[in-house]
């Protein structure tokens, strides 16, 4: 099973991505986590992107696509499945990701769209800010991240709908209800064994 997640910050993509990964026995590739790990380890990449993360801005597409390509290569060497949480986040990333995935025979089966309104997202993120102390969970940066989502990432929903792989889920409900719907929808779309795609 190969899944990409399109979701605004605070919609629960980390939680749901983890559950999907456990259910299907596939790696959970969370780009935000990977980037925060680089920042924490003070790698060259980490130092070059720290400011973007702190300001709630996207890191450059070319940096991101290197990270995604490596994740696809690792996933291919493993079970062949993945749940990609946090990318693509721009149309350019979606197109570049499509080309990389096609080259590797790793095209997504499903684009999962978690839907929630800004008011609820803001409430959740501010609650999380008290618990997790992420540098980008302040009210000002959250507003910025929501704006970036609407402008840069949300248009991908229409693109995946055109490709016929979009699965929208109402993420305004408690996490268990959301995950039940997600797993039922994904199970129904599980590729058949031996299914050959480009
Ligand atoms: P997340 O944990 O998914 O909310 O991501 C946290 C931050 O990491 C974002 O606000 C961006 O600065 C950066 N980031 C994560 N994924 C991407 C991506 N695909 N493209 C650009 N920036 C990203």
Short mmCIF file of N, CA and C in Angstrom, two decimals, residues 6 10 35 47 63 66-67 70 74 91 107 123 130 133-134 136 140 184 191:
data_model
loop_
_atom_site.label_atom_id
_atom_site.label_comp_id
_atom_site.label_asym_id
_atom_site.label_seq_id
_atom_site.Cartn_x
_atom_site.Cartn_y
_atom_site.Cartn_z
N UNK A 6 -2.40 14.50 2.33
CA UNK A 6 -2.52 15.94 2.13
C UNK A 6 -3.37 16.44 3.29
N UNK A 10 -2.07 20.21 12.08
CA UNK A 10 -3.03 20.01 13.17
C UNK A 10 -4.17 19.07 12.83
N UNK A 35 13.05 16.43 8.96
CA UNK A 35 13.72 17.73 8.94
C UNK A 35 14.07 18.18 10.36
N UNK A 47 21.12 22.87 9.55
CA UNK A 47 21.44 24.29 9.77
C UNK A 47 20.87 25.17 8.67
N UNK A 63 15.60 20.76 -1.97
CA UNK A 63 16.05 20.10 -0.73
C UNK A 63 15.07 18.98 -0.40
N UNK A 66 15.20 15.74 -2.55
CA UNK A 66 16.29 14.82 -2.20
C UNK A 66 15.86 13.93 -1.05
N UNK A 67 15.19 14.54 -0.06
CA UNK A 67 14.72 13.79 1.11
C UNK A 67 13.69 12.75 0.67
N UNK A 70 15.24 9.80 -1.34
CA UNK A 70 15.90 8.83 -0.46
C UNK A 70 14.87 7.94 0.25
N UNK A 74 14.62 3.87 -0.03
CA UNK A 74 14.60 3.00 1.16
C UNK A 74 13.34 2.14 1.17
N UNK A 91 2.77 22.21 -5.76
CA UNK A 91 2.52 21.55 -7.06
C UNK A 91 3.84 21.06 -7.66
N UNK A 107 4.60 4.58 -7.55
CA UNK A 107 3.48 5.54 -7.57
C UNK A 107 2.48 5.28 -6.46
N UNK A 123 -7.14 25.56 17.39
CA UNK A 123 -7.40 25.09 18.76
C UNK A 123 -6.47 23.91 19.09
N UNK A 130 1.42 23.57 24.20
CA UNK A 130 1.70 23.46 25.63
C UNK A 130 2.40 22.15 25.98
N UNK A 133 6.16 21.74 22.82
CA UNK A 133 7.16 22.81 22.68
C UNK A 133 7.88 22.79 21.34
N UNK A 134 7.14 22.59 20.26
CA UNK A 134 7.74 22.71 18.94
C UNK A 134 7.96 24.17 18.66
N UNK A 136 7.66 25.79 16.10
CA UNK A 136 6.73 26.41 15.15
C UNK A 136 5.28 26.33 15.62
N UNK A 140 1.49 32.93 16.09
CA UNK A 140 1.85 33.66 14.87
C UNK A 140 2.33 32.70 13.78
N UNK A 184 -10.74 1.66 6.74
CA UNK A 184 -11.76 1.00 5.90
C UNK A 184 -11.59 1.43 4.44
N UNK A 191 -4.02 -2.60 -3.17
CA UNK A 191 -3.75 -3.20 -4.48
C UNK A 191 -3.76 -4.72 -4.36
#
